[in-house]
Amino acid sequence: MEKSPVIIALDLPSQQEAENFLDRFQGAEKPFIKIGYQLFYRVGPTWVREKKEQGYSIFLDLKLHDIPNTVQKGVSSLLELGIDFLTIHAAGGSEMIRAAREVIDQAQSNLQLLAVTQLTSTDQTMLNNELGIPGTIAESVVNYALLAEKAGAHGVICSAQEAKSIKKSTSGSFLAVTPGIRLAGTDVQDQKRVMTPALAIENGADYLVVGRPITQAADPVAVYQGILEQI
Ligand code: C5P
């Protein structure tokens, strides 16, 4: 079955709230959900496996970053959950990414490994003065995307603004998954580089990650379906 191009960031504080939210989608097709630190550290792997078995597509956003052997063993454990997408930090280097990909291939899994390039919280001063990386954020993002692709990642997480240059620099099948999506005329909250769903797709995004515009809506299902229609 074709996966939905809209991934709902399930940034909720408890299993109960996550269940209540998902219950609203009863009758509709099960959405593609992103589970990050907040929920994963509360619900644990058992809940993730259960959701997968119930038919949800799952993006586990754990942003792995450690020595290659440790990351490889971690991915190996996560493979048992049957998840669809998993994040890893490109900053961990090619050997680490390759080690993660190796174990995915060995298991003949369809898990898509997505590299995080520069976090959207990193600004130019931090990049140059704290991290010691020369050049612009845009250059560093493309650099990391190329490194990630060469090492075996299936795609990257990037802002919709960066999607176009990443798609241009990488192969056609390399995925651009973009958070920072906001509906026209709504609050951008703490996101800095936002784009509407339609524009993000136009810029080359393959999947959109949408959190609060859906989770905090009075009618989340209507907003979710509205976004699907827009793209
Ligand atoms: O609520 P909102 O739509 O801003 O949620 C976006 C989601 O994407 C959050 O889970 C956030 O952690 C994640 N994310 C992001 N920017 C990145 C990487 C991940 O907003 N660079």
PDB file of N, CA and C in Angstrom, residues 6 14 27 31 43 46 55 59 62 67 89 99 101 109 118 131 134 136 164 179 208:
ATOM      1  N   VAL A   6       1.768  12.707   3.996  1.00  0.00           N
ATOM      2  CA  VAL A   6       1.696  13.590   5.174  1.00  0.00           C
ATOM      3  C   VAL A   6       1.905  12.749   6.430  1.00  0.00           C
ATOM      4  N   SER A  14       1.639  11.617  26.535  1.00  0.00           N
ATOM      5  CA  SER A  14       1.363  10.313  27.151  1.00  0.00           C
ATOM      6  C   SER A  14       0.711   9.361  26.165  1.00  0.00           C
ATOM      7  N   GLY A  27     -12.167   4.816  11.215  1.00  0.00           N
ATOM      8  CA  GLY A  27     -12.994   4.845   9.997  1.00  0.00           C
ATOM      9  C   GLY A  27     -12.187   5.342   8.816  1.00  0.00           C
ATOM     10  N   PRO A  31      -3.231   6.806   9.690  1.00  0.00           N
ATOM     11  CA  PRO A  31      -2.214   7.755   9.218  1.00  0.00           C
ATOM     12  C   PRO A  31      -0.773   7.275   9.433  1.00  0.00           C
ATOM     13  N   VAL A  43       6.312   5.621  26.083  1.00  0.00           N
ATOM     14  CA  VAL A  43       5.544   4.426  25.701  1.00  0.00           C
ATOM     15  C   VAL A  43       6.429   3.214  25.429  1.00  0.00           C
ATOM     16  N   THR A  46       7.269  -1.442  22.887  1.00  0.00           N
ATOM     17  CA  THR A  46       6.099  -2.335  22.795  1.00  0.00           C
ATOM     18  C   THR A  46       4.919  -1.627  22.144  1.00  0.00           C
ATOM     19  N   GLY A  55      -1.519  -1.395  11.803  1.00  0.00           N
ATOM     20  CA  GLY A  55      -1.594  -0.883  10.441  1.00  0.00           C
ATOM     21  C   GLY A  55      -1.098   0.541  10.235  1.00  0.00           C
ATOM     22  N   PHE A  59       7.285   6.415  11.623  1.00  0.00           N
ATOM     23  CA  PHE A  59       8.553   7.117  11.506  1.00  0.00           C
ATOM     24  C   PHE A  59       9.054   7.282  12.944  1.00  0.00           C
ATOM     25  N   LEU A  62      14.465   9.064  16.271  1.00  0.00           N
ATOM     26  CA  LEU A  62      15.368   8.947  17.420  1.00  0.00           C
ATOM     27  C   LEU A  62      16.733   9.572  17.168  1.00  0.00           C
ATOM     28  N   ILE A  67      29.111   5.801  18.080  1.00  0.00           N
ATOM     29  CA  ILE A  67      30.124   5.117  17.276  1.00  0.00           C
ATOM     30  C   ILE A  67      29.411   4.099  16.371  1.00  0.00           C
ATOM     31  N   HIS A  89      21.915  10.985  12.697  1.00  0.00           N
ATOM     32  CA  HIS A  89      22.581  12.272  12.439  1.00  0.00           C
ATOM     33  C   HIS A  89      23.676  12.120  11.380  1.00  0.00           C
ATOM     34  N   ALA A  99      27.256   1.638   8.579  1.00  0.00           N
ATOM     35  CA  ALA A  99      27.033   0.529   9.525  1.00  0.00           C
ATOM     36  C   ALA A  99      25.534   0.326   9.750  1.00  0.00           C
ATOM     37  N   ARG A 101      23.105   1.150   7.608  1.00  0.00           N
ATOM     38  CA  ARG A 101      22.515   0.648   6.366  1.00  0.00           C
ATOM     39  C   ARG A 101      22.810  -0.848   6.180  1.00  0.00           C
ATOM     40  N   SER A 109      15.268  -5.562   5.158  1.00  0.00           N
ATOM     41  CA  SER A 109      14.174  -4.715   5.637  1.00  0.00           C
ATOM     42  C   SER A 109      13.941  -3.556   4.671  1.00  0.00           C
ATOM     43  N   GLN A 118      21.629  19.733   9.178  1.00  0.00           N
ATOM     44  CA  GLN A 118      21.777  20.716  10.249  1.00  0.00           C
ATOM     45  C   GLN A 118      20.416  20.930  10.890  1.00  0.00           C
ATOM     46  N   LEU A 131      30.420  25.257  16.254  1.00  0.00           N
ATOM     47  CA  LEU A 131      30.686  23.931  15.685  1.00  0.00           C
ATOM     48  C   LEU A 131      31.959  23.925  14.838  1.00  0.00           C
ATOM     49  N   PRO A 134      32.913  25.825   8.503  1.00  0.00           N
ATOM     50  CA  PRO A 134      32.893  27.041   7.686  1.00  0.00           C
ATOM     51  C   PRO A 134      31.752  27.024   6.659  1.00  0.00           C
ATOM     52  N   THR A 136      28.127  28.488   4.651  1.00  0.00           N
ATOM     53  CA  THR A 136      26.748  28.808   5.042  1.00  0.00           C
ATOM     54  C   THR A 136      26.019  27.541   5.484  1.00  0.00           C
ATOM     55  N   LYS A 164      14.828  21.839  -2.539  1.00  0.00           N
ATOM     56  CA  LYS A 164      15.119  21.998  -3.964  1.00  0.00           C
ATOM     57  C   LYS A 164      16.601  21.733  -4.265  1.00  0.00           C
ATOM     58  N   PRO A 179       9.895  18.909   7.716  1.00  0.00           N
ATOM     59  CA  PRO A 179       9.051  19.496   8.766  1.00  0.00           C
ATOM     60  C   PRO A 179       8.938  21.013   8.524  1.00  0.00           C
ATOM     61  N   LEU A 208       5.826  15.277   3.984  1.00  0.00           N
ATOM     62  CA  LEU A 208       5.733  16.434   4.868  1.00  0.00           C
ATOM     63  C   LEU A 208       5.505  15.939   6.295  1.00  0.00           C
TER      64      LEU A 208
END
